[in-house]
mmCIF file with all atom_site columns, C-alpha atoms and ligand atoms in Angstrom:
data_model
loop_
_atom_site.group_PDB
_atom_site.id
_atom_site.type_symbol
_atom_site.label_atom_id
_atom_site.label_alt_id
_atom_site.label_comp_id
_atom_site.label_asym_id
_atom_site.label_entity_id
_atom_site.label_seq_id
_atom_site.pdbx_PDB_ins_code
_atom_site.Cartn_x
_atom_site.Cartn_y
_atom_site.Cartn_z
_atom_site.occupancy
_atom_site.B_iso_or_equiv
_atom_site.pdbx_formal_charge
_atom_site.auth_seq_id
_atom_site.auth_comp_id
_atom_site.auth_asym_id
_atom_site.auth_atom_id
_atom_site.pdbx_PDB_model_num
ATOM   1   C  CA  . UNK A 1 1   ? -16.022 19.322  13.876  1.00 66.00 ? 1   UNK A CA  1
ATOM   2   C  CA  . UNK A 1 2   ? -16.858 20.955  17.309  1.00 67.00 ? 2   UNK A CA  1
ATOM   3   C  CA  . UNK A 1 3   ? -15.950 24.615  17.894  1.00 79.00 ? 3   UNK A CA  1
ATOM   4   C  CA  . UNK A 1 4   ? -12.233 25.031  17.295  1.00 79.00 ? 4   UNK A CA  1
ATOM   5   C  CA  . UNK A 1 5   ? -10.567 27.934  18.875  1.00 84.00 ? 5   UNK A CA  1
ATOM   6   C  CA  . UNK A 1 6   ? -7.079  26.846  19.102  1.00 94.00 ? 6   UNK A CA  1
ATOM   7   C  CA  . UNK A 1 7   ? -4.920  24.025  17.699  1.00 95.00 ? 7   UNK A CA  1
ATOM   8   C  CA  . UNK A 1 8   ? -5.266  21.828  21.006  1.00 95.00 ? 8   UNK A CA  1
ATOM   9   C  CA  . UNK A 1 9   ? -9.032  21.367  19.554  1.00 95.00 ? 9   UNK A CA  1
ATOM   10  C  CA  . UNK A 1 10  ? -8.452  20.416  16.085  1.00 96.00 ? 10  UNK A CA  1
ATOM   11  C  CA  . UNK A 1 11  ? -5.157  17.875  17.692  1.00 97.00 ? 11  UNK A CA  1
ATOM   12  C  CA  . UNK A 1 12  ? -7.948  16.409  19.948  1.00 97.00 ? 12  UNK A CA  1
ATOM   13  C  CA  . UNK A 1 13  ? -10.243 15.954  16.903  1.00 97.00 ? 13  UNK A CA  1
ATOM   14  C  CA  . UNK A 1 14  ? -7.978  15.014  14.703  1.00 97.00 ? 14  UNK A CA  1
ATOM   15  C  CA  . UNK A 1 15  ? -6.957  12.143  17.610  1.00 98.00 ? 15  UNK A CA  1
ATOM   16  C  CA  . UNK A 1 16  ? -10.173 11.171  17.965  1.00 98.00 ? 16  UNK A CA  1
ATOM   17  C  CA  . UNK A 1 17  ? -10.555 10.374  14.254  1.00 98.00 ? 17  UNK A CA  1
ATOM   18  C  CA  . UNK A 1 18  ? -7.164  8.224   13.963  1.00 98.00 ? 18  UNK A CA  1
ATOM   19  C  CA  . UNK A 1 19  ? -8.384  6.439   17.628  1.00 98.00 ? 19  UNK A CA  1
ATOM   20  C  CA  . UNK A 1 20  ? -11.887 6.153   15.175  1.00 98.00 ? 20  UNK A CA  1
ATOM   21  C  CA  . UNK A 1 21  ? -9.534  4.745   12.215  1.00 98.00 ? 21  UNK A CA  1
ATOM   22  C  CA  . UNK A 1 22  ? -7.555  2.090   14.471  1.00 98.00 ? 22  UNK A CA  1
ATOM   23  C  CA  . UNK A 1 23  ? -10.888 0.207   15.588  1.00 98.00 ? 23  UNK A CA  1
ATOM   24  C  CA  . UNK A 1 24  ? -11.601 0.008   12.200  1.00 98.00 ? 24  UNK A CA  1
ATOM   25  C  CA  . UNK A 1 25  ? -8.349  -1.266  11.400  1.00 98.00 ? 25  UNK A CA  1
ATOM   26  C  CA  . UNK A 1 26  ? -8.541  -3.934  14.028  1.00 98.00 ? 26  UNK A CA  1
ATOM   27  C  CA  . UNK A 1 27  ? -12.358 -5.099  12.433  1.00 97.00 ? 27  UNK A CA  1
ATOM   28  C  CA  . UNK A 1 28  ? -10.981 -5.353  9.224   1.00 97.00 ? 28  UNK A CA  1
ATOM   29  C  CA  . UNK A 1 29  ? -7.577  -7.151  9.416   1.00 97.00 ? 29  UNK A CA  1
ATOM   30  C  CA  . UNK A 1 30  ? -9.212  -10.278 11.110  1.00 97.00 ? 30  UNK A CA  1
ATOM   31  C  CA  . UNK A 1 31  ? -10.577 -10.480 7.442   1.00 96.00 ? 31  UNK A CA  1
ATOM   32  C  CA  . UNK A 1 32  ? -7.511  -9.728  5.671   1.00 96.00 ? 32  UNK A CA  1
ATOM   33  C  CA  . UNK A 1 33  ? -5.797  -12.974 7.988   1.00 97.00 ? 33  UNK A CA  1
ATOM   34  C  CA  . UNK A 1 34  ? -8.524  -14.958 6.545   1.00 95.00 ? 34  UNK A CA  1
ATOM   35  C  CA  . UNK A 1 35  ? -8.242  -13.954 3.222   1.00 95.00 ? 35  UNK A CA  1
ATOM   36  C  CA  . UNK A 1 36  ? -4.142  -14.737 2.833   1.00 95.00 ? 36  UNK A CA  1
ATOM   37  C  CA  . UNK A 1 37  ? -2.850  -17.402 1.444   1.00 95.00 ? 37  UNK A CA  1
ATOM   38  C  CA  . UNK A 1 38  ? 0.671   -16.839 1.586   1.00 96.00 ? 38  UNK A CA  1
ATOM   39  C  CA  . UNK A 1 39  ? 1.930   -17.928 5.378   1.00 97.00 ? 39  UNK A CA  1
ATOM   40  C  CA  . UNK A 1 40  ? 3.845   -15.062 5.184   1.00 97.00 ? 40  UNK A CA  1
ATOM   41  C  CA  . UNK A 1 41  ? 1.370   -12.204 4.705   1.00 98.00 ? 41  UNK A CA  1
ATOM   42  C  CA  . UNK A 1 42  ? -0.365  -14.146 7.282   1.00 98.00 ? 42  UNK A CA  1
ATOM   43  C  CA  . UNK A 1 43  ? 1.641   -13.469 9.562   1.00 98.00 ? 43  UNK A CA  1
ATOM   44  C  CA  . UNK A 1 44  ? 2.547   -9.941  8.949   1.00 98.00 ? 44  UNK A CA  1
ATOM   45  C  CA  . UNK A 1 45  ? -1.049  -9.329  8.992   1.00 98.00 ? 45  UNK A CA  1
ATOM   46  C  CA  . UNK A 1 46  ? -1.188  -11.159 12.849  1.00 98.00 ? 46  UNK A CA  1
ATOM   47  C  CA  . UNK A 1 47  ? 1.827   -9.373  13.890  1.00 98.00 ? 47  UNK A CA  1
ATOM   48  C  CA  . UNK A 1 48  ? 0.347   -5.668  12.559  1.00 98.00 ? 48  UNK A CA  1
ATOM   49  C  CA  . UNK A 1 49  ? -3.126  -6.758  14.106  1.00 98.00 ? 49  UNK A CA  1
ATOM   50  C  CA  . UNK A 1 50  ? -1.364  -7.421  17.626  1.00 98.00 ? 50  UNK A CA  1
ATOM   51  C  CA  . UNK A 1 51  ? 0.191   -3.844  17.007  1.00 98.00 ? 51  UNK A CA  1
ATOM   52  C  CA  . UNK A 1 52  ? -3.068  -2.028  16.318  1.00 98.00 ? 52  UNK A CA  1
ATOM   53  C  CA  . UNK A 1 53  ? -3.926  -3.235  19.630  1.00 98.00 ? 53  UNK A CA  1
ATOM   54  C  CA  . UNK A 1 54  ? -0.962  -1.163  21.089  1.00 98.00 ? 54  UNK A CA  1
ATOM   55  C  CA  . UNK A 1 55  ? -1.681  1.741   19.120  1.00 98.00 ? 55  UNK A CA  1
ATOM   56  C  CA  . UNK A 1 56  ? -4.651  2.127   20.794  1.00 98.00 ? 56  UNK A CA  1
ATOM   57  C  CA  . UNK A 1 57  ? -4.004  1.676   23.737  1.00 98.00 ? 57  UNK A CA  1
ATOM   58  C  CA  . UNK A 1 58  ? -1.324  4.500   23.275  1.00 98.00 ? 58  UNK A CA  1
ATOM   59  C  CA  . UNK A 1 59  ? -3.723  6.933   21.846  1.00 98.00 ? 59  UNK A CA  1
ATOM   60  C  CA  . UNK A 1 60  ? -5.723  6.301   25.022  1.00 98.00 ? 60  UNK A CA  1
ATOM   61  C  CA  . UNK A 1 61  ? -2.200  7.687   26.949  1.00 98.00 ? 61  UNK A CA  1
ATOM   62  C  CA  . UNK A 1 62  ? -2.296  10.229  25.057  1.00 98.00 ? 62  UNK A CA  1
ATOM   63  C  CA  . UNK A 1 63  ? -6.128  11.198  25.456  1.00 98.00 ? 63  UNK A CA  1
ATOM   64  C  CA  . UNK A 1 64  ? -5.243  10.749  29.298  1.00 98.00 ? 64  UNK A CA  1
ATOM   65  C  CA  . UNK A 1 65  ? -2.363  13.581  29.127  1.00 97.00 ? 65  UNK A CA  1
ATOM   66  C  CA  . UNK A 1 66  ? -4.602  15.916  27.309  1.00 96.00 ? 66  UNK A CA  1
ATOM   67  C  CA  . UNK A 1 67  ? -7.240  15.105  30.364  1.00 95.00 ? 67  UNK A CA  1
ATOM   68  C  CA  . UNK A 1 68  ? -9.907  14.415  27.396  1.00 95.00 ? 68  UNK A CA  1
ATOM   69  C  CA  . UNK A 1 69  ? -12.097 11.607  27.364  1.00 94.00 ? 69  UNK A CA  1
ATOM   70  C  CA  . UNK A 1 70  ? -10.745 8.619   24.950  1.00 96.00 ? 70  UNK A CA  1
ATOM   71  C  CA  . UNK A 1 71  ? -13.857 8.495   22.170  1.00 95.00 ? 71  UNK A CA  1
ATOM   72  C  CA  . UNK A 1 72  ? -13.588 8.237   18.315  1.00 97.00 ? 72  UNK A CA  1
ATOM   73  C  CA  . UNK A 1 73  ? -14.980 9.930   15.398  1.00 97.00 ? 73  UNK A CA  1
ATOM   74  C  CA  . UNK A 1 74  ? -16.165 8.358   12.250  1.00 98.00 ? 74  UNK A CA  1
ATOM   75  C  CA  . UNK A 1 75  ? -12.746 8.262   10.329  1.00 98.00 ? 75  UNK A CA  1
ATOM   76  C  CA  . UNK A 1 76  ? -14.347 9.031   6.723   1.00 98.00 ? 76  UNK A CA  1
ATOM   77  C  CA  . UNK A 1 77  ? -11.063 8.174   5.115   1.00 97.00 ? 77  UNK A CA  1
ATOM   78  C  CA  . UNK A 1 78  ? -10.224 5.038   6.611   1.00 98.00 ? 78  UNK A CA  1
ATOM   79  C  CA  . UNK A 1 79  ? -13.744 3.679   5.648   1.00 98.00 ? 79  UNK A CA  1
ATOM   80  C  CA  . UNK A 1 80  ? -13.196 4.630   2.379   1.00 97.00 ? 80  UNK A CA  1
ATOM   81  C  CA  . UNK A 1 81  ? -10.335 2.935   1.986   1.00 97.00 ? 81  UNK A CA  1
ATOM   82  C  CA  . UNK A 1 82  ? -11.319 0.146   3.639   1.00 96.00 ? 82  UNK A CA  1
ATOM   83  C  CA  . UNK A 1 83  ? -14.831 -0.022  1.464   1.00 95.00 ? 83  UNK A CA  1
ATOM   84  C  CA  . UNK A 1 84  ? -12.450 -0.228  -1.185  1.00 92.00 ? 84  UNK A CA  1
ATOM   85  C  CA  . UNK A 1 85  ? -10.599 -2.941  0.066   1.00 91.00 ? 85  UNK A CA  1
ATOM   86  C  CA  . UNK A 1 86  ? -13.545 -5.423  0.185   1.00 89.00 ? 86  UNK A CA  1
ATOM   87  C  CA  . UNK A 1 87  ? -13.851 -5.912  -3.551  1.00 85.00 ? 87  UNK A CA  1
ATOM   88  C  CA  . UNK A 1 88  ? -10.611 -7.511  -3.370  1.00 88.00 ? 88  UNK A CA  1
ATOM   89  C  CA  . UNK A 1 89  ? -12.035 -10.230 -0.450  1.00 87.00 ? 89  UNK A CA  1
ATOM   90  C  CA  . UNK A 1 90  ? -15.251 -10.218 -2.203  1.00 84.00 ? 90  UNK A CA  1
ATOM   91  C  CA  . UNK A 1 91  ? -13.894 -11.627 -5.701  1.00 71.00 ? 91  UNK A CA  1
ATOM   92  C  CA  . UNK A 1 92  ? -13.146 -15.182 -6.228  1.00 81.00 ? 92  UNK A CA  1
ATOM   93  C  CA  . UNK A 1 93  ? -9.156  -14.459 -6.881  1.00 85.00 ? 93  UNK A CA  1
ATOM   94  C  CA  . UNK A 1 94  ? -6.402  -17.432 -7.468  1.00 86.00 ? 94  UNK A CA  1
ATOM   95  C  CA  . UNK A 1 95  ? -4.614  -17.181 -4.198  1.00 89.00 ? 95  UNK A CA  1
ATOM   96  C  CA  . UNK A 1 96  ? -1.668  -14.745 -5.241  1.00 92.00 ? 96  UNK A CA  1
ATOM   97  C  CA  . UNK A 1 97  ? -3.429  -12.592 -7.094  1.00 94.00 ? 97  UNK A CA  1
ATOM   98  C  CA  . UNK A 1 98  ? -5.669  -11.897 -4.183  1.00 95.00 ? 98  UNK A CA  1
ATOM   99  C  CA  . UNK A 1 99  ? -2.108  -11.683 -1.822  1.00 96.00 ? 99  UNK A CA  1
ATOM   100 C  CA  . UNK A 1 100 ? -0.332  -9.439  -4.213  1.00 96.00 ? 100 UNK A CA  1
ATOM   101 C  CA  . UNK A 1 101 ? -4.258  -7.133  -4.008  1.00 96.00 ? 101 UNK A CA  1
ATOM   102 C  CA  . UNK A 1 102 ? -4.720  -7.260  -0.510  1.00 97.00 ? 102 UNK A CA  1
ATOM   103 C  CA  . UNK A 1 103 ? -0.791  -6.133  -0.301  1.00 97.00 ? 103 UNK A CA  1
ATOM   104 C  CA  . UNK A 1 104 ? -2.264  -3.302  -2.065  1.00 97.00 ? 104 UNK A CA  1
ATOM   105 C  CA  . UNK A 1 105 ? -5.014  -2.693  -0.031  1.00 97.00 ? 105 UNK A CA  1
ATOM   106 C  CA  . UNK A 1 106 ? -3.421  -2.808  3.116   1.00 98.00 ? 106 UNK A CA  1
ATOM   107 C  CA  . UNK A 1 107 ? -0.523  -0.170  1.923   1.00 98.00 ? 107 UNK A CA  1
ATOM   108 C  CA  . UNK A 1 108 ? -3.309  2.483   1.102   1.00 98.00 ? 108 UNK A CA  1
ATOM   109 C  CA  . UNK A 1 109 ? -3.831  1.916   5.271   1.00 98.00 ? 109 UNK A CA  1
ATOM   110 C  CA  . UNK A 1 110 ? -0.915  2.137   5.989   1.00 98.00 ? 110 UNK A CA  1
ATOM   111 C  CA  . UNK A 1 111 ? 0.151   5.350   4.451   1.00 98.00 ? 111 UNK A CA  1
ATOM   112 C  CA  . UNK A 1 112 ? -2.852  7.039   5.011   1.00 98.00 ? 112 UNK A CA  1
ATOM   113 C  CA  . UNK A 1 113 ? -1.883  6.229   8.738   1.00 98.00 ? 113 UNK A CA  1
ATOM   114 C  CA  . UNK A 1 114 ? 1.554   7.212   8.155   1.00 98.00 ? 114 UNK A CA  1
ATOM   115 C  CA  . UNK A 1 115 ? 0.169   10.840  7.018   1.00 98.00 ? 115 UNK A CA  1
ATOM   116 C  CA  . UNK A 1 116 ? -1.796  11.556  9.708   1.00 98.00 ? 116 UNK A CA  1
ATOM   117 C  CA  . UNK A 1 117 ? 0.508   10.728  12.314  1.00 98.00 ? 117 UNK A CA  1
ATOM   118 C  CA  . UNK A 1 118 ? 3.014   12.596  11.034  1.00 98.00 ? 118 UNK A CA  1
ATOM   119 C  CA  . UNK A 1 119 ? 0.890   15.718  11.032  1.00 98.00 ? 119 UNK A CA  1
ATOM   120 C  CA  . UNK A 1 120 ? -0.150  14.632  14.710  1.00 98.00 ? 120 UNK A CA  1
ATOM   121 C  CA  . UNK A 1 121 ? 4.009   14.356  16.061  1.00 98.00 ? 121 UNK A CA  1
ATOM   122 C  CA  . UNK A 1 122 ? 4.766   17.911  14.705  1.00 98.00 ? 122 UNK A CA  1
ATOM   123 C  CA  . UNK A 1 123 ? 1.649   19.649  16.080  1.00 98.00 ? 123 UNK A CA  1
ATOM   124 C  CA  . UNK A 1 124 ? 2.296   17.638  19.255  1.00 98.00 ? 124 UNK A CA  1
ATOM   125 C  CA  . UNK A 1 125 ? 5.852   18.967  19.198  1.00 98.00 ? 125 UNK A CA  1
ATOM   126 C  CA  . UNK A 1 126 ? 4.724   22.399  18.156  1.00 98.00 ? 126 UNK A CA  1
ATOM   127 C  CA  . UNK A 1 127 ? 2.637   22.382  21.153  1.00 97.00 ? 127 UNK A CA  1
ATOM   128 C  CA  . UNK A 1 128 ? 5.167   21.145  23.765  1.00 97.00 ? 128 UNK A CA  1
ATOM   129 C  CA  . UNK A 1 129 ? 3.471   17.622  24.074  1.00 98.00 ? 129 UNK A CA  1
ATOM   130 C  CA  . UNK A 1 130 ? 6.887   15.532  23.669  1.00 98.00 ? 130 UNK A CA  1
ATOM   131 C  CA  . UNK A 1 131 ? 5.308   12.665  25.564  1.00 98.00 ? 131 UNK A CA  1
ATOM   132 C  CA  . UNK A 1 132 ? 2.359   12.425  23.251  1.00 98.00 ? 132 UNK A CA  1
ATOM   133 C  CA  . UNK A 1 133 ? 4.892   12.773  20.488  1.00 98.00 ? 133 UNK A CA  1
ATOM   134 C  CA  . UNK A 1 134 ? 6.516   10.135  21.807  1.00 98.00 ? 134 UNK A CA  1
ATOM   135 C  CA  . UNK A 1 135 ? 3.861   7.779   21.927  1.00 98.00 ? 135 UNK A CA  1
ATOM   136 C  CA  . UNK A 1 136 ? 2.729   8.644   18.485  1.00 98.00 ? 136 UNK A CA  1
ATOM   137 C  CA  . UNK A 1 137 ? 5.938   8.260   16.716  1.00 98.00 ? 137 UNK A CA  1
ATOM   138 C  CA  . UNK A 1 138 ? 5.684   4.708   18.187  1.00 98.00 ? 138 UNK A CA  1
ATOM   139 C  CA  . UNK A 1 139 ? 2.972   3.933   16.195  1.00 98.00 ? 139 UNK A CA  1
ATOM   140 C  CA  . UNK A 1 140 ? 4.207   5.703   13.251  1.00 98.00 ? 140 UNK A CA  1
ATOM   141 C  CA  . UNK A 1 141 ? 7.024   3.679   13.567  1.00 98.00 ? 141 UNK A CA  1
ATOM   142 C  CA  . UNK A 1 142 ? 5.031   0.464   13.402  1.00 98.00 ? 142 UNK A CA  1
ATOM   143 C  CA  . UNK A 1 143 ? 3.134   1.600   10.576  1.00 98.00 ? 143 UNK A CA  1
ATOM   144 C  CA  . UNK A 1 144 ? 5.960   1.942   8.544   1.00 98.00 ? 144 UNK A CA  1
ATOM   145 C  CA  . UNK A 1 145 ? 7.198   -1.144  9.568   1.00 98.00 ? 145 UNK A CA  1
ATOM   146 C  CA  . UNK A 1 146 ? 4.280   -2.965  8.359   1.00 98.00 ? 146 UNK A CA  1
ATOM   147 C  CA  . UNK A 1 147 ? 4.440   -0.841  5.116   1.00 98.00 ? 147 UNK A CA  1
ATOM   148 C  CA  . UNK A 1 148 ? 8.071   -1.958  4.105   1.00 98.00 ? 148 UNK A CA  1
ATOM   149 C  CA  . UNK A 1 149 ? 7.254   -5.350  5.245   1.00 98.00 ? 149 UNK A CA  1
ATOM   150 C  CA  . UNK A 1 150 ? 4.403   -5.327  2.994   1.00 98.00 ? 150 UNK A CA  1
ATOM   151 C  CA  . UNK A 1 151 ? 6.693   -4.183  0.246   1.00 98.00 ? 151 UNK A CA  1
ATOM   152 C  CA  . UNK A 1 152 ? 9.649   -7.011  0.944   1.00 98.00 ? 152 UNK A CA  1
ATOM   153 C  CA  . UNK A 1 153 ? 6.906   -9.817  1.015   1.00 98.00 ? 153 UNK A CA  1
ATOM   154 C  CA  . UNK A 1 154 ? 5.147   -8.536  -2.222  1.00 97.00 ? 154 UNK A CA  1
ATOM   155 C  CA  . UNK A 1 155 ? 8.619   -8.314  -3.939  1.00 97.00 ? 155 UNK A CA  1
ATOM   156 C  CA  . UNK A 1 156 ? 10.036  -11.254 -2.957  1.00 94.00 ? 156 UNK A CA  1
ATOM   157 C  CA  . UNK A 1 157 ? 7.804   -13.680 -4.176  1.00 93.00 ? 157 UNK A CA  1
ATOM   158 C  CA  . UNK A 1 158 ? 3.723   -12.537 -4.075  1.00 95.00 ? 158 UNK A CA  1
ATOM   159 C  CA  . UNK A 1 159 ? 4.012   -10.633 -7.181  1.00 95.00 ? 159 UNK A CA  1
ATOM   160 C  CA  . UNK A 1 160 ? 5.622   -12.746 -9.449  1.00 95.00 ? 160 UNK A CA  1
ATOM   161 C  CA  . UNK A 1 161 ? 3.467   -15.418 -8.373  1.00 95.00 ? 161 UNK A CA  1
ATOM   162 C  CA  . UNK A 1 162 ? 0.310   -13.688 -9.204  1.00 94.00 ? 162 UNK A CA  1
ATOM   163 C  CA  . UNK A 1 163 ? 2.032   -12.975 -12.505 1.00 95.00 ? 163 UNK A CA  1
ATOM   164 C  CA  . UNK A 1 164 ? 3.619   -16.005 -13.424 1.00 93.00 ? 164 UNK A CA  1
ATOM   165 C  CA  . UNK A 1 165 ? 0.923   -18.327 -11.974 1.00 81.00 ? 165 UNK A CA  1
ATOM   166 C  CA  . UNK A 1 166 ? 1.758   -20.645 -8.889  1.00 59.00 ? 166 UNK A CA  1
ATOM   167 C  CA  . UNK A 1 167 ? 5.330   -21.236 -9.075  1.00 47.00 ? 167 UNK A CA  1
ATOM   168 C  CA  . UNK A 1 168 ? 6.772   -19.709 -6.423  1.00 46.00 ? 168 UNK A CA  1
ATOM   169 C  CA  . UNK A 1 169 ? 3.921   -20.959 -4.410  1.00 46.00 ? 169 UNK A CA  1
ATOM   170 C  CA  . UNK A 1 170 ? 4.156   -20.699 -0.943  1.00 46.00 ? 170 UNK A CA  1
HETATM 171 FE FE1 . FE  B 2 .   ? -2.330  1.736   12.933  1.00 65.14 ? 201 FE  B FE1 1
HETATM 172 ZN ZN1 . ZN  B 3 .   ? -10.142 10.388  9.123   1.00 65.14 ? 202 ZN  B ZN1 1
HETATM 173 FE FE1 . FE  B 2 .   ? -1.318  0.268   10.382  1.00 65.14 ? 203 FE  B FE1 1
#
């Protein structure tokens, strides 16, 4: 991290890093789409993809009000998390097995996203930034969104397919 004399400079960072963590996001759920076999998760990978888009172009807004150039930093998190969500594509799994682990996978994202922001809208608050907090809780909102979704489609059918074979195929 650069020089930090003030909480403005670790916000900034600590933007740059979740701007970082988005483009990652959008590399790796073009993969996650492929990897689906329920129509379902499918989808609520497209629709989350389509929102990534929209988160960054938000944290661009936001760079803009700060008056700081829009540039990320190598999220070390998020590539952890998503290193460890390749062994789950990589394996040959029976289709709802691999669902109900890349439901898994994509949840660690999700909350790990969830965190951040959350730390991001109070210091934005703190500092008087209610339009970046504003634009932020937007995507936190979508991020949880995607996390309960996540939750409703493994419980309502993924998991007990993976368990009980391909029953409740779908
Ligand atoms: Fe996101
Ligand atoms: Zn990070
Ligand atoms: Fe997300």
């Amino acid at each position: 991290m650069p020089e930090v004399h003030s909480l403005h400079d670790v916000f900034v960072h600590e933007l740059r890093d979740m701007y970082n963590a988005e483009q990652q996001i959008t590399k790796a759920l073009p993969k996650l789409i492929k990897a689906a076999e329920s129509e379902d998760l499918r989808e609520a990978f497209e629709t989350h993809l389509d929102e990534t888009h929209s988160q960054i172009d938000r944290l661009e807004q936001a760079f803009d009000l700060l008056d700081e150039k829009a540039r990320g930093v190598a999220c070390d998190g998020m590539s952890g998390i998503l290193s460890e969500g390749r062994m789950v594509l990589e394996d040959g799994m029976p289709g709802p097995i691999r669902d109900a682990a890349l439901i898994g996978a994509a949840q660690r994202v999700e909350h790990y996203e969830t965190a951040v922001y959350g730390t991001l809208i109070a210091w934005a608050k703190a500092m008087g930034q209610n339009q970046i907090a504003d634009l932020l809780t937007s995507n936190l909102q979508e991020e949880k969104n995607a996390d309960e979704k996540l939750s409703q489609l493994a419980e309502s059918g993924i998991n007990d397919s993976a368990v009980h074979g391909n029953g409740a195929a779908r």
